PDB file of N, CA and C in Angstrom:
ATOM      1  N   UNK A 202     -15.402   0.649   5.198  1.00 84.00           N
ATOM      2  CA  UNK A 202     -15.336   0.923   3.761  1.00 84.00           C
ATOM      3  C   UNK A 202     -16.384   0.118   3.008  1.00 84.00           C
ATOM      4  N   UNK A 203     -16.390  -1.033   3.304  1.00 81.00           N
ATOM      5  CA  UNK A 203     -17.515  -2.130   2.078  1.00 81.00           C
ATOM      6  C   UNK A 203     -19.155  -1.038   3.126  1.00 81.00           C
ATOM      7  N   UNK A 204     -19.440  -0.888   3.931  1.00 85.00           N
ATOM      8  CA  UNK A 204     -20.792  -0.191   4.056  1.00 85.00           C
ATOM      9  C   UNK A 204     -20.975   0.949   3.282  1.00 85.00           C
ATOM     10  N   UNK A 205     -19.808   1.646   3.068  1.00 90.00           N
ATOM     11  CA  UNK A 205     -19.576   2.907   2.331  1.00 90.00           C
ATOM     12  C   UNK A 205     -19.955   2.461   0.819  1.00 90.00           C
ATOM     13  N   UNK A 206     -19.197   1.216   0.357  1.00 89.00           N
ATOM     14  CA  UNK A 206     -19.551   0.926  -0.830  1.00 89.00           C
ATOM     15  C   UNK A 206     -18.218   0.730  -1.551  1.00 89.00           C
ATOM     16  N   UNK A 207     -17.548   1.229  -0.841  1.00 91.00           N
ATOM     17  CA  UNK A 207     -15.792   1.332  -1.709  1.00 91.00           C
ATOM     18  C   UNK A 207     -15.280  -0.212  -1.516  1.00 91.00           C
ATOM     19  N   UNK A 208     -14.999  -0.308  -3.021  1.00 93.00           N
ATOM     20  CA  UNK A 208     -14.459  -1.785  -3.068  1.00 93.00           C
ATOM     21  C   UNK A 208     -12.405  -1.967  -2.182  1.00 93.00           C
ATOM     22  N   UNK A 209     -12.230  -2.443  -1.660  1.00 95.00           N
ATOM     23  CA  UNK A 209     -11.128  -2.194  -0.879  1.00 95.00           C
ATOM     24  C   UNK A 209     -10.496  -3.405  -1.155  1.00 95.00           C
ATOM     25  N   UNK A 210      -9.468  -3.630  -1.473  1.00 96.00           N
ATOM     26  CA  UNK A 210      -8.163  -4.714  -1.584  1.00 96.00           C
ATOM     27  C   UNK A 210      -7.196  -4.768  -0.356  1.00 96.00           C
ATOM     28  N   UNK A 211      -6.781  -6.386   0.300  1.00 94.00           N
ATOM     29  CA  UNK A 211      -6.228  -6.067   1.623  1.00 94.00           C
ATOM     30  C   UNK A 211      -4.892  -6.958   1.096  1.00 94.00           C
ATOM     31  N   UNK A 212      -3.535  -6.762   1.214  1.00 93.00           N
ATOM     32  CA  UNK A 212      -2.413  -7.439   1.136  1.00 93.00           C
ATOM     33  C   UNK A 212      -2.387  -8.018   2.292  1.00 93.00           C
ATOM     34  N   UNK A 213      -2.243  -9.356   2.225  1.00 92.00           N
ATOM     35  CA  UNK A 213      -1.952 -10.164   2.974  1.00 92.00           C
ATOM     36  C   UNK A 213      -1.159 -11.283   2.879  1.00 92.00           C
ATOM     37  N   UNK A 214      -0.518 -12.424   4.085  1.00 91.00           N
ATOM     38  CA  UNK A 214      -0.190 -13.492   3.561  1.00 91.00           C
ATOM     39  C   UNK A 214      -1.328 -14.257   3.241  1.00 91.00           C
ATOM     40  N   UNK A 215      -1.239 -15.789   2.109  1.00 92.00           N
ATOM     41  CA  UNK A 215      -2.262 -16.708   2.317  1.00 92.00           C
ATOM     42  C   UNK A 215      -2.746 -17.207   3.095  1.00 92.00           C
ATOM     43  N   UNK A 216      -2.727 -17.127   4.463  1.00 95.00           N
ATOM     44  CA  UNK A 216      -3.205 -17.775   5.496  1.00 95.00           C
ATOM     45  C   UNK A 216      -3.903 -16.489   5.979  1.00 95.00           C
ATOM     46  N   UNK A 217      -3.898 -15.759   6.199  1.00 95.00           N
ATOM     47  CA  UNK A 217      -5.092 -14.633   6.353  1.00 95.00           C
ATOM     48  C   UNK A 217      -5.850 -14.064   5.789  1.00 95.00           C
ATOM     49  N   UNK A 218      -5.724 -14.398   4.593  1.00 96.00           N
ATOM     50  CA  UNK A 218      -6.864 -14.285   3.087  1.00 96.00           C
ATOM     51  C   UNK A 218      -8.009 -13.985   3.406  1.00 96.00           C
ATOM     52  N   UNK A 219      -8.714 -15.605   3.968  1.00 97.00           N
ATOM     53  CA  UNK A 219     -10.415 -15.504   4.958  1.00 97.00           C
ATOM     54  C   UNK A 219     -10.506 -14.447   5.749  1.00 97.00           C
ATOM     55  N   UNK A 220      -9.591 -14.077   6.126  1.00 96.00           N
ATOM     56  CA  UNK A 220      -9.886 -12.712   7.558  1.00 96.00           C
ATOM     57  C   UNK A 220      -9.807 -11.436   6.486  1.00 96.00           C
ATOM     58  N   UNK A 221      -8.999 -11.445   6.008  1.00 95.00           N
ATOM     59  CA  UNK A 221      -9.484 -10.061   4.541  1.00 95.00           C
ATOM     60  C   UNK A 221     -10.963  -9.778   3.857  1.00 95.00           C
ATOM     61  N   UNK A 222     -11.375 -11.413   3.404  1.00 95.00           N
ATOM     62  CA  UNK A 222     -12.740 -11.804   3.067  1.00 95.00           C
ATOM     63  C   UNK A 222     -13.608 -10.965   4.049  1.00 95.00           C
ATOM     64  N   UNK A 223     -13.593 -11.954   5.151  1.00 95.00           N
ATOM     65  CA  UNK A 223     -14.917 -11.743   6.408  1.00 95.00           C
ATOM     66  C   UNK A 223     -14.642  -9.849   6.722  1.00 95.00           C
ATOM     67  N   UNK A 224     -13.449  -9.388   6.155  1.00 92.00           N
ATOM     68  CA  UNK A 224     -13.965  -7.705   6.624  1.00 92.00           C
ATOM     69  C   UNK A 224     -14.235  -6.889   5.143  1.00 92.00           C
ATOM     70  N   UNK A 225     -14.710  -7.817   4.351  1.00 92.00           N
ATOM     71  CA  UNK A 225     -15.074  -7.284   2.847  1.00 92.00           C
ATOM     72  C   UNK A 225     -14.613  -6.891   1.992  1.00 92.00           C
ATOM     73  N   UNK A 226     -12.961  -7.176   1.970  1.00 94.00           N
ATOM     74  CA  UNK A 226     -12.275  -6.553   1.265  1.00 94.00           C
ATOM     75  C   UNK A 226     -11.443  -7.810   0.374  1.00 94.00           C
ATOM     76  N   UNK A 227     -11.292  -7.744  -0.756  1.00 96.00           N
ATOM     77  CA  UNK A 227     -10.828  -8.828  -1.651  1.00 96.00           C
ATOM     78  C   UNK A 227      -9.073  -8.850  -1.476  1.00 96.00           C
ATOM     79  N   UNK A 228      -8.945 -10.187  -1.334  1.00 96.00           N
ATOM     80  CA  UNK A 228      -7.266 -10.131  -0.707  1.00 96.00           C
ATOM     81  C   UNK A 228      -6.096 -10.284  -1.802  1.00 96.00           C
ATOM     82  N   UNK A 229      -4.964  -9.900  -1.712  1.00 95.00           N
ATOM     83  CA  UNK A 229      -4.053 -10.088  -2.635  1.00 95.00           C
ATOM     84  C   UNK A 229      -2.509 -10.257  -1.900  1.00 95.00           C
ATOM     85  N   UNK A 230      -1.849 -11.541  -2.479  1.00 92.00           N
ATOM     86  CA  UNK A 230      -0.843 -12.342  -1.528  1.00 92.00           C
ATOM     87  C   UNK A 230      -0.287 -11.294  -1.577  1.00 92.00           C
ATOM     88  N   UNK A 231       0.856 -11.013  -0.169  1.00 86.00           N
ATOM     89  CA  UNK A 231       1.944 -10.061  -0.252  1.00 86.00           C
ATOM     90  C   UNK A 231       3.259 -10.846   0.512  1.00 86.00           C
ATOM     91  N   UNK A 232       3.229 -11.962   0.029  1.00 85.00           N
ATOM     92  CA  UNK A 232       4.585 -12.649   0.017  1.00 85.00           C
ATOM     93  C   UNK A 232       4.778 -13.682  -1.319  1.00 85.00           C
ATOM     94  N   UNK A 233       3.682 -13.814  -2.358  1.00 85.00           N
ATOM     95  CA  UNK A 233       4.278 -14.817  -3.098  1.00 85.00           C
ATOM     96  C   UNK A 233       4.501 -13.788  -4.820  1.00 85.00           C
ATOM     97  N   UNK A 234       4.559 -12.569  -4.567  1.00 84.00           N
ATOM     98  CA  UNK A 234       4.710 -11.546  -5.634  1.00 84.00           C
ATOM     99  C   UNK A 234       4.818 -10.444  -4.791  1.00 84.00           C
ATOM    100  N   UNK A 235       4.584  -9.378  -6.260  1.00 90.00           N
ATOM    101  CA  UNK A 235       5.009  -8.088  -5.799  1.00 90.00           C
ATOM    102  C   UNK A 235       3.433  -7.398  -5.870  1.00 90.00           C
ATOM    103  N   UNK A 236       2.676  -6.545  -4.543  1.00 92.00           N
ATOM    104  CA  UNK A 236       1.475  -6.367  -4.013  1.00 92.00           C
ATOM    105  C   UNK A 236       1.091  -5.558  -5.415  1.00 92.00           C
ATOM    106  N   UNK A 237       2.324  -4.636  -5.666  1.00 94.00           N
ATOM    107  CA  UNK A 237       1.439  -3.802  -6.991  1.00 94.00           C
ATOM    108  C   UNK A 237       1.005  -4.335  -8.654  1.00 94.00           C
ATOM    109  N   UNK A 238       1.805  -5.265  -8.722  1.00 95.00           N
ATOM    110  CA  UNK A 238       1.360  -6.607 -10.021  1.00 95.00           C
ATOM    111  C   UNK A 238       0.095  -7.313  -9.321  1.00 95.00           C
ATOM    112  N   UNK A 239      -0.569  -7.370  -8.309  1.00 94.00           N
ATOM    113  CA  UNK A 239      -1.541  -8.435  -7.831  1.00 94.00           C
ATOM    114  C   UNK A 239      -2.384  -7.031  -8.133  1.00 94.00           C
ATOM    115  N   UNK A 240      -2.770  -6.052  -7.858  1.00 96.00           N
ATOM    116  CA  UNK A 240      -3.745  -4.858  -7.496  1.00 96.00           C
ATOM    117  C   UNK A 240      -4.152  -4.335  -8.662  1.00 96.00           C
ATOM    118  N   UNK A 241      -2.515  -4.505  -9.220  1.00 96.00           N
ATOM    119  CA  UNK A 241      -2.892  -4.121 -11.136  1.00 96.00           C
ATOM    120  C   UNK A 241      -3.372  -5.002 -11.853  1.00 96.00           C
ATOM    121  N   UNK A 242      -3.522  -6.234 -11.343  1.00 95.00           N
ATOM    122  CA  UNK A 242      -4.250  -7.003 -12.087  1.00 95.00           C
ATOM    123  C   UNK A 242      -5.820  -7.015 -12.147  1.00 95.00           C
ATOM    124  N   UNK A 243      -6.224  -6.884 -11.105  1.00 96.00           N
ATOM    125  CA  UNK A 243      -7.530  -6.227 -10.246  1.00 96.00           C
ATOM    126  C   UNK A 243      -7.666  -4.905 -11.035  1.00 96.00           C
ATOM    127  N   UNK A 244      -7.102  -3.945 -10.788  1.00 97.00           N
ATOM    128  CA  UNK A 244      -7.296  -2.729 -11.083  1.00 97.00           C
ATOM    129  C   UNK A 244      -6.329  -1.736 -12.162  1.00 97.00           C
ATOM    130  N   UNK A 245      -5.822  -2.423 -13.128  1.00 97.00           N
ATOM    131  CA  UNK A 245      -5.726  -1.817 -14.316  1.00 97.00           C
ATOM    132  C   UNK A 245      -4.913  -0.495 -14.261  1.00 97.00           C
ATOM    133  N   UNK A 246      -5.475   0.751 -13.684  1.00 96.00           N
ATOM    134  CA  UNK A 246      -5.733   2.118 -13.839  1.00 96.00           C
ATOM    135  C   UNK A 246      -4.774   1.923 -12.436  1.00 96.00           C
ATOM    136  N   UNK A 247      -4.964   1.077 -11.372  1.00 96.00           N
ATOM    137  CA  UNK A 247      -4.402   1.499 -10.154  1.00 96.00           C
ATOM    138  C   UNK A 247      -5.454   2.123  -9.293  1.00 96.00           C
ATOM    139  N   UNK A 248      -5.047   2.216  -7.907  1.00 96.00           N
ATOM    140  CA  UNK A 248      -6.275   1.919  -7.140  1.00 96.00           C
ATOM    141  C   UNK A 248      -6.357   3.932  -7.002  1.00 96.00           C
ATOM    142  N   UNK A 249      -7.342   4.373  -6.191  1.00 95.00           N
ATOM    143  CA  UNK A 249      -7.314   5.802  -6.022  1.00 95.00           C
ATOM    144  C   UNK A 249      -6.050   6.166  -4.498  1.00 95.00           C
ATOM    145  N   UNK A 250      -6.360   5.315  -3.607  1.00 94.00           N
ATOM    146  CA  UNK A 250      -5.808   5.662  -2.226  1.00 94.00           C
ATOM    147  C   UNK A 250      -5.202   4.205  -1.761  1.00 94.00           C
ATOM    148  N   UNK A 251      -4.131   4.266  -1.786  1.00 92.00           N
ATOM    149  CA  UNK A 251      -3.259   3.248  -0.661  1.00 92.00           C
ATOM    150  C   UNK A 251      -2.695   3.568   0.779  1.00 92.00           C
ATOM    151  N   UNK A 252      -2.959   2.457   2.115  1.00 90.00           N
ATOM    152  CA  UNK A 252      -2.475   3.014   2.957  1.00 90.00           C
ATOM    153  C   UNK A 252      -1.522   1.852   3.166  1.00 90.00           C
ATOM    154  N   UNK A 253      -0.477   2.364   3.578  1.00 84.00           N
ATOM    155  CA  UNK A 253       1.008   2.103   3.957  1.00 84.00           C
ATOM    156  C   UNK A 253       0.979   1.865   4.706  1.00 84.00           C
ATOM    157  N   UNK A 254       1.502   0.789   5.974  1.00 80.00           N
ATOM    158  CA  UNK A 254       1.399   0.640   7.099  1.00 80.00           C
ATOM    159  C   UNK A 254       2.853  -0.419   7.588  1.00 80.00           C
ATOM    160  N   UNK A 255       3.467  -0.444   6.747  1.00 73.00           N
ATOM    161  CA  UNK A 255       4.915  -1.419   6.496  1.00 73.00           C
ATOM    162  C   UNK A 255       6.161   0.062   6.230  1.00 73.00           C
ATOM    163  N   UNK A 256       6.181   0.680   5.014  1.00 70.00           N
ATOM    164  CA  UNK A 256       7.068   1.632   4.404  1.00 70.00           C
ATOM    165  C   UNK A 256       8.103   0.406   3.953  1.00 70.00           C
ATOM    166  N   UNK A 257       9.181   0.710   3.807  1.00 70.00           N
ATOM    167  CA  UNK A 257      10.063  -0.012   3.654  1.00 70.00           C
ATOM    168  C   UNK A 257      10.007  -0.441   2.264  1.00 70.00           C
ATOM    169  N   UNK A 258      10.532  -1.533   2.099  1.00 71.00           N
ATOM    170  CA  UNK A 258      10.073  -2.126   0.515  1.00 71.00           C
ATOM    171  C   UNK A 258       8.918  -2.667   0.202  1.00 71.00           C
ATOM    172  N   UNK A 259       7.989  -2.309   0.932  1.00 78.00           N
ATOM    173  CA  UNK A 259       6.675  -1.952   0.213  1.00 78.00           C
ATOM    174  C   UNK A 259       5.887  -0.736   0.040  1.00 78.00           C
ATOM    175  N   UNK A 260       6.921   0.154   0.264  1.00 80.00           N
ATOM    176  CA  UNK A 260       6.362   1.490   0.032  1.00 80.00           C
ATOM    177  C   UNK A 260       6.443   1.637  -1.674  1.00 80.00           C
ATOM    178  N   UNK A 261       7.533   1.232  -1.744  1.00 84.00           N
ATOM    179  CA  UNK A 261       8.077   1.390  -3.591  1.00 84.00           C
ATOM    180  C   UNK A 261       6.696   0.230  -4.205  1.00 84.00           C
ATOM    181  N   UNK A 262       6.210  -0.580  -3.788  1.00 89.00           N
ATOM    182  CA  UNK A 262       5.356  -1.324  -4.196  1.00 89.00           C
ATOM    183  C   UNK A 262       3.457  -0.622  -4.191  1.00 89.00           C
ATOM    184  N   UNK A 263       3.498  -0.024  -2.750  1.00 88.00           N
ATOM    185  CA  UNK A 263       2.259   0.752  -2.472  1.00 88.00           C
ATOM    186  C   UNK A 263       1.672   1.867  -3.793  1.00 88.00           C
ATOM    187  N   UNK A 264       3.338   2.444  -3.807  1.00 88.00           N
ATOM    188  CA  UNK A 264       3.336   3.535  -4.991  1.00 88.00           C
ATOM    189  C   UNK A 264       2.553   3.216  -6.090  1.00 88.00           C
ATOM    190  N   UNK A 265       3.302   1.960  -6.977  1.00 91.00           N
ATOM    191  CA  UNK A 265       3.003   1.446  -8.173  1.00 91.00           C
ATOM    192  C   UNK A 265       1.504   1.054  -8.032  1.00 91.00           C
ATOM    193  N   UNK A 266       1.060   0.717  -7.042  1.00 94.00           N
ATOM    194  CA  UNK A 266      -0.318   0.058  -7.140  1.00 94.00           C
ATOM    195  C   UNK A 266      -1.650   1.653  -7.189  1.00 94.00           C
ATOM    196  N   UNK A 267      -0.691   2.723  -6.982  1.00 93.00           N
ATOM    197  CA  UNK A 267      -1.972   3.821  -6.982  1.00 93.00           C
ATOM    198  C   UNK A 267      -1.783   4.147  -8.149  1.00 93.00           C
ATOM    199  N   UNK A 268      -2.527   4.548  -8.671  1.00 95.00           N
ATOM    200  CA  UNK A 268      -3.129   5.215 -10.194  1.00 95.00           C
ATOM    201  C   UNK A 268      -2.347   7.083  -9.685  1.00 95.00           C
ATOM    202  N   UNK A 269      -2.004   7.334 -11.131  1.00 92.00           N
ATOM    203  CA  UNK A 269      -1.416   8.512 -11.148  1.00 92.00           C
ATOM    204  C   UNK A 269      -2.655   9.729 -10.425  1.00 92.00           C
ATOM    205  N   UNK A 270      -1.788  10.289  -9.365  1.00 91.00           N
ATOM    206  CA  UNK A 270      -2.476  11.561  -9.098  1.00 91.00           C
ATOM    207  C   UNK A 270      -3.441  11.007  -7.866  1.00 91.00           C
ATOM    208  N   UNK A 271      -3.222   9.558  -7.487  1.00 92.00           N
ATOM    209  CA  UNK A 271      -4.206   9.029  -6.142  1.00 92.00           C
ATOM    210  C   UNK A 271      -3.070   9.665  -4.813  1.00 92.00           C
ATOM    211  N   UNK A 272      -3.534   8.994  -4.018  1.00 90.00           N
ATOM    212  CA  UNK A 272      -2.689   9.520  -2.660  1.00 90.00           C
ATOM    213  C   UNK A 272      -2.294   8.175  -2.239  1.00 90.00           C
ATOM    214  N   UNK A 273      -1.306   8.140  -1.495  1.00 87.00           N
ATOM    215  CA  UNK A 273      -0.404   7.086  -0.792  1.00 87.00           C
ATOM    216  C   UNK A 273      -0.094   7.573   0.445  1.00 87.00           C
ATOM    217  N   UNK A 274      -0.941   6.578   1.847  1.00 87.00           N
ATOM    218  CA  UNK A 274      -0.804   7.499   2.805  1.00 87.00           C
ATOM    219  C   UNK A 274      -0.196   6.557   3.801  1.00 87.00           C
ATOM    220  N   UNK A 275       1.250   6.783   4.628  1.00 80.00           N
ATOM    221  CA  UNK A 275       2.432   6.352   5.585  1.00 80.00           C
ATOM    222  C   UNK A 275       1.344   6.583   6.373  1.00 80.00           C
ATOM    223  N   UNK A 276       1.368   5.291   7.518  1.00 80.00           N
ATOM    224  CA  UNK A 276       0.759   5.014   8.790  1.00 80.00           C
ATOM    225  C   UNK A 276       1.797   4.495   9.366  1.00 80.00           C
ATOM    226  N   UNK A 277       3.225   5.258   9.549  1.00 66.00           N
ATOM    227  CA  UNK A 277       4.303   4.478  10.584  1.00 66.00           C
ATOM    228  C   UNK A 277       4.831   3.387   9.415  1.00 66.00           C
ATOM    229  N   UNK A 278       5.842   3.292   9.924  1.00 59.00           N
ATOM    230  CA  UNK A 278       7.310   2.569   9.218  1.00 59.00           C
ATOM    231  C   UNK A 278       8.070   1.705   9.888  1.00 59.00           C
ATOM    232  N   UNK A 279       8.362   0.442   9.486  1.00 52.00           N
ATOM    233  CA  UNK A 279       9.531  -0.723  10.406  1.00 52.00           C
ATOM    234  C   UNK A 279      10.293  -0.559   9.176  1.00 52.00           C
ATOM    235  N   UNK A 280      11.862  -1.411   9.383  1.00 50.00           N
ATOM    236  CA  UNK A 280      12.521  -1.618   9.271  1.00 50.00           C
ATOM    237  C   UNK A 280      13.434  -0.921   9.110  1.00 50.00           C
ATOM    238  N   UNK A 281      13.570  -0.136   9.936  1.00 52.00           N
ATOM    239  CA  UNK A 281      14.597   0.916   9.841  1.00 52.00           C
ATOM    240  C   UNK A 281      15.261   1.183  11.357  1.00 52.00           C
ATOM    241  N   UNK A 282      16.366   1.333  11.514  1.00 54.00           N
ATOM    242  CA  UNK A 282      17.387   1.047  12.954  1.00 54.00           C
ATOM    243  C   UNK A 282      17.928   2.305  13.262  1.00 54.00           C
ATOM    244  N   UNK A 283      17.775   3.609  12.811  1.00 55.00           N
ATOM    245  CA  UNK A 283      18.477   4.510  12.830  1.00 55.00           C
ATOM    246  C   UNK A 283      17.879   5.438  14.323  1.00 55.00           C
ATOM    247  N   UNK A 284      17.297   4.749  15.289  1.00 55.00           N
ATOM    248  CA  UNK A 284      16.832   5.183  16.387  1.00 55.00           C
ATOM    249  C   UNK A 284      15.762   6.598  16.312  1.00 55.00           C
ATOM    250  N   UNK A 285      16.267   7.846  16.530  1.00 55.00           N
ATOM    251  CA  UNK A 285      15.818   9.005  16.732  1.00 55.00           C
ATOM    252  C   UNK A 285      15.271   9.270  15.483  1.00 55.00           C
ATOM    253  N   UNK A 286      15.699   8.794  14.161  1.00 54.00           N
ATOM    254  CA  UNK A 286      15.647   9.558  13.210  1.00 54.00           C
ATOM    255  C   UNK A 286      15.289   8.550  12.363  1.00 54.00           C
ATOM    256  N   UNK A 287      14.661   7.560  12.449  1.00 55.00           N
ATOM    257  CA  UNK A 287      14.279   6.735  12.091  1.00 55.00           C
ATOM    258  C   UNK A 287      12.911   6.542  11.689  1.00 55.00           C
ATOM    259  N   UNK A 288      11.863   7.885  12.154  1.00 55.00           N
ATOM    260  CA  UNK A 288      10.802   8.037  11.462  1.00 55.00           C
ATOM    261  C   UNK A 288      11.005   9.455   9.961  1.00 55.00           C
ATOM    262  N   UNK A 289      11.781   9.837  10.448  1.00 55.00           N
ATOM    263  CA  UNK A 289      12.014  11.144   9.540  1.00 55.00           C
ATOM    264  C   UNK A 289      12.855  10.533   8.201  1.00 55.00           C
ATOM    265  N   UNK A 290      13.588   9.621   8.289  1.00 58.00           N
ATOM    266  CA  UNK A 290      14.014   8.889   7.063  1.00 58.00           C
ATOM    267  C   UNK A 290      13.034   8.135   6.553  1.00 58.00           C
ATOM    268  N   UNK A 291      12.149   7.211   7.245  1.00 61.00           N
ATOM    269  CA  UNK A 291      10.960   6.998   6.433  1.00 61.00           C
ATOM    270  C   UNK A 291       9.876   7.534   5.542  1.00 61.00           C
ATOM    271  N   UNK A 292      10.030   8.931   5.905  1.00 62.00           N
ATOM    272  CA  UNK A 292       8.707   9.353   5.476  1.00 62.00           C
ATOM    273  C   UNK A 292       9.861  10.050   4.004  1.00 62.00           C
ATOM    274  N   UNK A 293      10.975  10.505   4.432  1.00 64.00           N
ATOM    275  CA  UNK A 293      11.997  11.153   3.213  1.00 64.00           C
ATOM    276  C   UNK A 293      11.850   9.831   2.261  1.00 64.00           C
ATOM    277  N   UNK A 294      11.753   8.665   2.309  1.00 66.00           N
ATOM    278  CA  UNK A 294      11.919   7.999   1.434  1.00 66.00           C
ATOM    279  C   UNK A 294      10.499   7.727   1.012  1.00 66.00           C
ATOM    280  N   UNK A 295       9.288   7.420   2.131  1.00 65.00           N
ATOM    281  CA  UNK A 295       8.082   7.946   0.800  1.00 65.00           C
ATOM    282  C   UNK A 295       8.267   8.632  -0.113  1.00 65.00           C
ATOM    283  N   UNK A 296       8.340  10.143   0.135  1.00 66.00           N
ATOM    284  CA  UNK A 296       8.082  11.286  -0.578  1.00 66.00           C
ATOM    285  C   UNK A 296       9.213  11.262  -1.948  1.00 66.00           C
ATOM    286  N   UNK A 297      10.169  11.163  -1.539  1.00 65.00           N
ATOM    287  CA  UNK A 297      11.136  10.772  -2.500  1.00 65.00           C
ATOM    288  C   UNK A 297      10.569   9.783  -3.761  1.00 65.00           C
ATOM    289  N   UNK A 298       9.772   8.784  -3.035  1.00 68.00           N
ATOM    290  CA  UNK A 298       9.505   7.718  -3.781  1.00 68.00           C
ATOM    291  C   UNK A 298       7.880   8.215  -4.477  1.00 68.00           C
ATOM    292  N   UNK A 299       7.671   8.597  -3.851  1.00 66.00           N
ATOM    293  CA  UNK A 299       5.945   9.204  -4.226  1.00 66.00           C
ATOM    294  C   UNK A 299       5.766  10.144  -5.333  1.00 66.00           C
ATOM    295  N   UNK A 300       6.456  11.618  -4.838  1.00 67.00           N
ATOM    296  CA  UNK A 300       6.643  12.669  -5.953  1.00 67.00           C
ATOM    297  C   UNK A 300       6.942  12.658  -7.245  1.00 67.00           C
ATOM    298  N   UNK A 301       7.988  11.648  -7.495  1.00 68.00           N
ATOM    299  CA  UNK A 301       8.718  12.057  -9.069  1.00 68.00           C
ATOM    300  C   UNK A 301       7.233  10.893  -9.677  1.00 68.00           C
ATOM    301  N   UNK A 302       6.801   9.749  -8.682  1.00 71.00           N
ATOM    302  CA  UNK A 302       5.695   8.604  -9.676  1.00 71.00           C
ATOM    303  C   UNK A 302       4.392   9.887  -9.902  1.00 71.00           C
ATOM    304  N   UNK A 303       4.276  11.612  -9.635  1.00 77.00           N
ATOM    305  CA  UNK A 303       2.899  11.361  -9.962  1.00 77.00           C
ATOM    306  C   UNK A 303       1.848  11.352  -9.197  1.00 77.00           C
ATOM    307  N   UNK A 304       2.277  11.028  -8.097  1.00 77.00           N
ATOM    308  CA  UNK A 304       1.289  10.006  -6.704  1.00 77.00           C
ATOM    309  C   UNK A 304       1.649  11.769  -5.582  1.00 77.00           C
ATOM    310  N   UNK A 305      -0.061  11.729  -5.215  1.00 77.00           N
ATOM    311  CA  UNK A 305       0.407  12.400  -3.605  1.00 77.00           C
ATOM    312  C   UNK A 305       0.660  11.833  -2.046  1.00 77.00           C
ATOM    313  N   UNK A 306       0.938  11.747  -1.397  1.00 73.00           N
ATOM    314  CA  UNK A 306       1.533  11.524  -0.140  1.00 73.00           C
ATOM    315  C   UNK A 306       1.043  12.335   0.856  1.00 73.00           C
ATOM    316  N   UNK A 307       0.703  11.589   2.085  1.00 72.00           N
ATOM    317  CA  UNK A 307       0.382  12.070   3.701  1.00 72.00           C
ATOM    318  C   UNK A 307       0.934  11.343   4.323  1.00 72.00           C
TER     319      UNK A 307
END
């Protein structure tokens, strides 16, 4: 992405900050707040594209940080125990969570 030119924001804890840095992307804590108050502070309007790679209760957070009408895109989901069906409730609760904000979803 930074060769492309696209400025990219990476949630992280503080101790991996520098490793966000060194791959060009400006870091924002994702344990001492909430990721979409750090991104909106950065980015105002909200970013165009977020990728998801947690779901869970940071999916409801991923949301808020995209700008109306960007995309929010699920790369797999933890915290969820429901075995078999445990990816298909994840993605129901993106979309659930995605649709009524505004936001599109993959």
């Amino acid at each position: 992405l930074r060769l492309a030119g696209v400025r990219t924001i990476g949630a992280a804890s503080g101790a991996r900050h520098e490793a966000v840095r060194a791959l060009g992307a400006t870091p924002v804590d994702s344990r001492s707040g909430a990721i979409d108050a750090e991104v909106r502070r950065l980015v105002p309007a909200g970013v165009d594209v977020t990728f998801d790679n947690l779901g869970g209760a940071f999916a409801g957070q991923n949301v808020r940080a995209t700008r109306k009408g960007g995309l929010v895109v699920g790369i797999g989901f933890a915290g969820t125990d429901n075995g078999l069906l445990a990816v298909p409730l994840s993605l129901v609760r993106l979309f659930a969570t995605v649709l009524p904000a505004g936001r599109r979803a993959s």
